[in-house]
Short mmCIF file of C-alpha atoms in Angstrom, two decimals:
data_model
loop_
_atom_site.label_atom_id
_atom_site.label_comp_id
_atom_site.label_asym_id
_atom_site.label_seq_id
_atom_site.Cartn_x
_atom_site.Cartn_y
_atom_site.Cartn_z
CA MET A 1 -140.93 -107.38 32.47
CA PRO A 2 -141.51 -104.33 34.56
CA THR A 3 -143.23 -101.72 32.34
CA PRO A 4 -140.91 -98.41 31.53
CA PRO A 5 -141.69 -95.07 33.43
CA ASP A 6 -144.23 -92.88 31.32
CA PRO A 7 -142.52 -89.29 30.57
CA GLY A 8 -146.12 -87.88 30.67
CA SER A 9 -146.61 -88.77 33.89
CA THR A 10 -147.27 -85.98 36.95
CA VAL A 11 -144.30 -84.80 37.72
CA PHE A 12 -143.33 -82.33 41.05
CA PHE A 13 -140.12 -80.56 41.64
CA LYS A 14 -137.97 -80.72 44.63
CA LEU A 15 -136.25 -77.51 45.66
CA SER A 16 -133.31 -77.75 48.00
CA ILE A 17 -130.73 -74.72 48.93
CA ASP A 18 -127.69 -76.13 50.31
CA GLY A 19 -128.63 -79.24 51.05
CA GLN A 20 -131.85 -77.67 52.88
CA ASN A 21 -134.98 -79.27 51.11
CA LEU A 22 -137.94 -76.02 50.92
CA GLY A 23 -140.24 -78.71 49.39
CA LEU A 24 -141.98 -80.04 46.73
CA PHE A 25 -143.75 -77.83 43.98
CA ASN A 26 -146.24 -78.71 41.50
CA GLY A 27 -144.87 -76.15 38.71
CA CYS A 28 -141.43 -75.05 37.58
CA ASP A 29 -140.99 -72.53 34.72
CA GLY A 30 -138.15 -70.74 33.47
CA LEU A 31 -135.12 -73.60 33.11
CA SER A 32 -133.26 -71.41 30.75
CA SER A 33 -129.90 -69.96 29.00
CA GLN A 34 -129.97 -68.06 26.06
CA VAL A 35 -126.10 -67.39 24.24
CA GLU A 36 -126.04 -63.24 23.28
CA ILE A 37 -124.88 -63.46 19.54
CA GLU A 38 -122.64 -60.62 18.32
CA GLN A 39 -122.74 -60.14 14.39
CA HIS A 40 -119.68 -59.42 12.63
CA GLN A 41 -119.15 -58.50 8.69
CA GLU A 42 -115.97 -59.43 7.74
CA GLY A 43 -114.60 -57.29 4.57
CA GLY A 44 -114.15 -58.82 1.37
CA ASN A 45 -116.69 -62.04 2.98
CA ASN A 46 -119.94 -61.89 1.45
CA GLY A 47 -120.85 -65.28 1.98
CA PHE A 48 -122.01 -64.88 5.52
CA VAL A 49 -121.79 -63.22 8.57
CA TRP A 50 -119.86 -64.15 11.73
CA GLN A 51 -121.88 -65.11 14.75
CA LEU A 52 -120.07 -64.70 17.31
CA PRO A 53 -120.99 -65.07 21.21
CA THR A 54 -120.65 -63.11 24.00
CA ARG A 55 -122.46 -63.61 27.06
CA VAL A 56 -124.78 -66.60 28.82
CA THR A 57 -128.04 -65.22 30.61
CA PHE A 58 -130.20 -67.03 32.32
CA SER A 59 -133.77 -66.41 32.92
CA THR A 60 -135.47 -66.38 36.48
CA ILE A 61 -136.91 -69.95 37.55
CA ARG A 62 -140.71 -69.20 38.69
CA LEU A 63 -141.59 -72.56 40.92
CA THR A 64 -145.46 -72.76 42.44
CA ARG A 65 -147.83 -74.94 44.51
CA PRO A 66 -150.46 -75.09 46.54
CA LEU A 67 -149.81 -73.75 50.19
CA THR A 68 -148.27 -76.45 52.60
CA PRO A 69 -146.40 -76.44 55.75
CA ASP A 70 -143.02 -76.05 53.35
CA THR A 71 -143.97 -72.33 53.24
CA ALA A 72 -142.66 -71.65 56.14
CA ARG A 73 -139.79 -73.23 55.27
CA VAL A 74 -139.22 -70.38 52.31
CA ALA A 75 -140.15 -67.34 54.44
CA ALA A 76 -137.45 -68.48 56.87
CA TRP A 77 -135.01 -68.28 53.60
CA ILE A 78 -136.50 -64.97 52.53
CA SER A 79 -136.03 -63.68 56.43
CA SER A 80 -132.43 -64.87 56.52
CA LEU A 81 -131.28 -62.07 53.58
CA THR A 82 -131.71 -59.47 56.43
CA THR A 83 -128.88 -60.38 58.10
CA GLY A 84 -126.65 -60.55 55.17
CA ILE A 85 -127.31 -62.09 51.59
CA THR A 86 -125.16 -65.23 50.36
CA ARG A 87 -125.70 -66.77 47.28
CA PRO A 88 -126.12 -70.45 47.87
CA THR A 89 -126.12 -72.93 45.33
CA ALA A 90 -129.42 -74.95 44.64
CA GLN A 91 -130.99 -78.05 43.01
CA ILE A 92 -134.42 -78.89 41.14
CA ALA A 93 -134.96 -81.99 40.87
CA ALA A 94 -138.30 -83.41 39.00
CA LEU A 95 -139.55 -86.79 40.73
CA ARG A 96 -142.19 -88.63 39.70
CA ALA A 97 -145.42 -89.71 41.41
CA ASP A 98 -143.28 -92.95 43.33
CA GLY A 99 -140.09 -90.67 43.90
CA SER A 100 -137.53 -91.19 41.13
CA VAL A 101 -135.46 -89.10 39.61
CA VAL A 102 -136.60 -87.68 36.16
CA ALA A 103 -134.09 -85.22 35.31
CA GLN A 104 -131.90 -82.54 38.08
CA TRP A 105 -130.28 -79.61 37.67
CA GLY A 106 -127.46 -77.49 40.06
CA LEU A 107 -128.34 -73.33 40.04
CA VAL A 108 -125.36 -71.44 40.93
CA GLU A 109 -125.29 -68.60 43.33
CA VAL A 110 -129.46 -68.26 43.70
CA LEU A 111 -131.08 -65.43 45.10
CA PRO A 112 -134.87 -65.26 45.79
CA VAL A 113 -136.04 -62.44 44.12
CA ARG A 114 -140.00 -62.56 44.57
CA TRP A 115 -142.43 -64.45 46.59
CA THR A 116 -146.21 -64.11 46.21
CA GLY A 117 -148.68 -65.65 48.58
CA PRO A 118 -152.22 -66.81 48.02
CA THR A 119 -155.14 -64.15 47.17
CA LEU A 120 -157.72 -65.24 50.16
CA ASN A 121 -160.79 -64.10 48.89
CA PRO A 122 -163.99 -66.08 50.65
CA ALA A 123 -165.84 -65.03 46.80
CA SER A 124 -162.97 -66.56 45.14
CA PRO A 125 -162.86 -70.26 46.69
CA SER A 126 -159.76 -71.58 44.68
CA VAL A 127 -156.73 -73.29 45.70
CA ALA A 128 -154.33 -70.89 47.84
CA THR A 129 -150.67 -71.56 46.08
CA GLU A 130 -148.01 -69.68 46.04
CA THR A 131 -145.32 -68.80 44.04
CA LEU A 132 -141.35 -68.27 44.63
CA GLU A 133 -139.02 -66.90 41.69
CA ILE A 134 -135.11 -67.07 42.02
CA ALA A 135 -132.25 -65.38 40.11
CA HIS A 136 -129.43 -67.40 39.28
CA HIS A 137 -125.81 -67.28 38.09
CA GLY A 138 -125.74 -70.62 35.64
CA PHE A 139 -126.47 -73.96 35.94
CA THR A 140 -123.97 -76.62 37.48
CA ASP A 141 -123.61 -80.51 38.17
CA ALA A 142 -126.48 -80.93 40.01
CA GLY A 143 -124.96 -84.10 41.71
CA GLY A 144 -126.72 -86.63 43.39
CA ALA A 145 -130.97 -86.79 43.96
#
């Protein structure tokens, strides 16, 4: 009988922009949305206050990893913005070490808002990492893995 996968095992995140693979990241932060609520007090109704949804907001997503050859793909994507901004769709897939998909998210109208490269300091021999921060207009069906 096969052992079920351990949900606490190491997870990697694969980022694809309009089907173009930008590589694997080992950290992903900011997959969230929030519904803004407007409170409305109705005259004569003292039992509760109406909680009415107004709009949905989405936080930016930060992906981090050590520097890899895939860093050039991220740089090429960001550089392509100089010829005009198109807001593509993106897919983030959470993968186990064996490559199987844990979960995936589709993102609508993605835009890179920040890329931070490594601090190269010989006095501090730490792993050279990069961070990519992307904004989006919401979640969609992630499609196939």
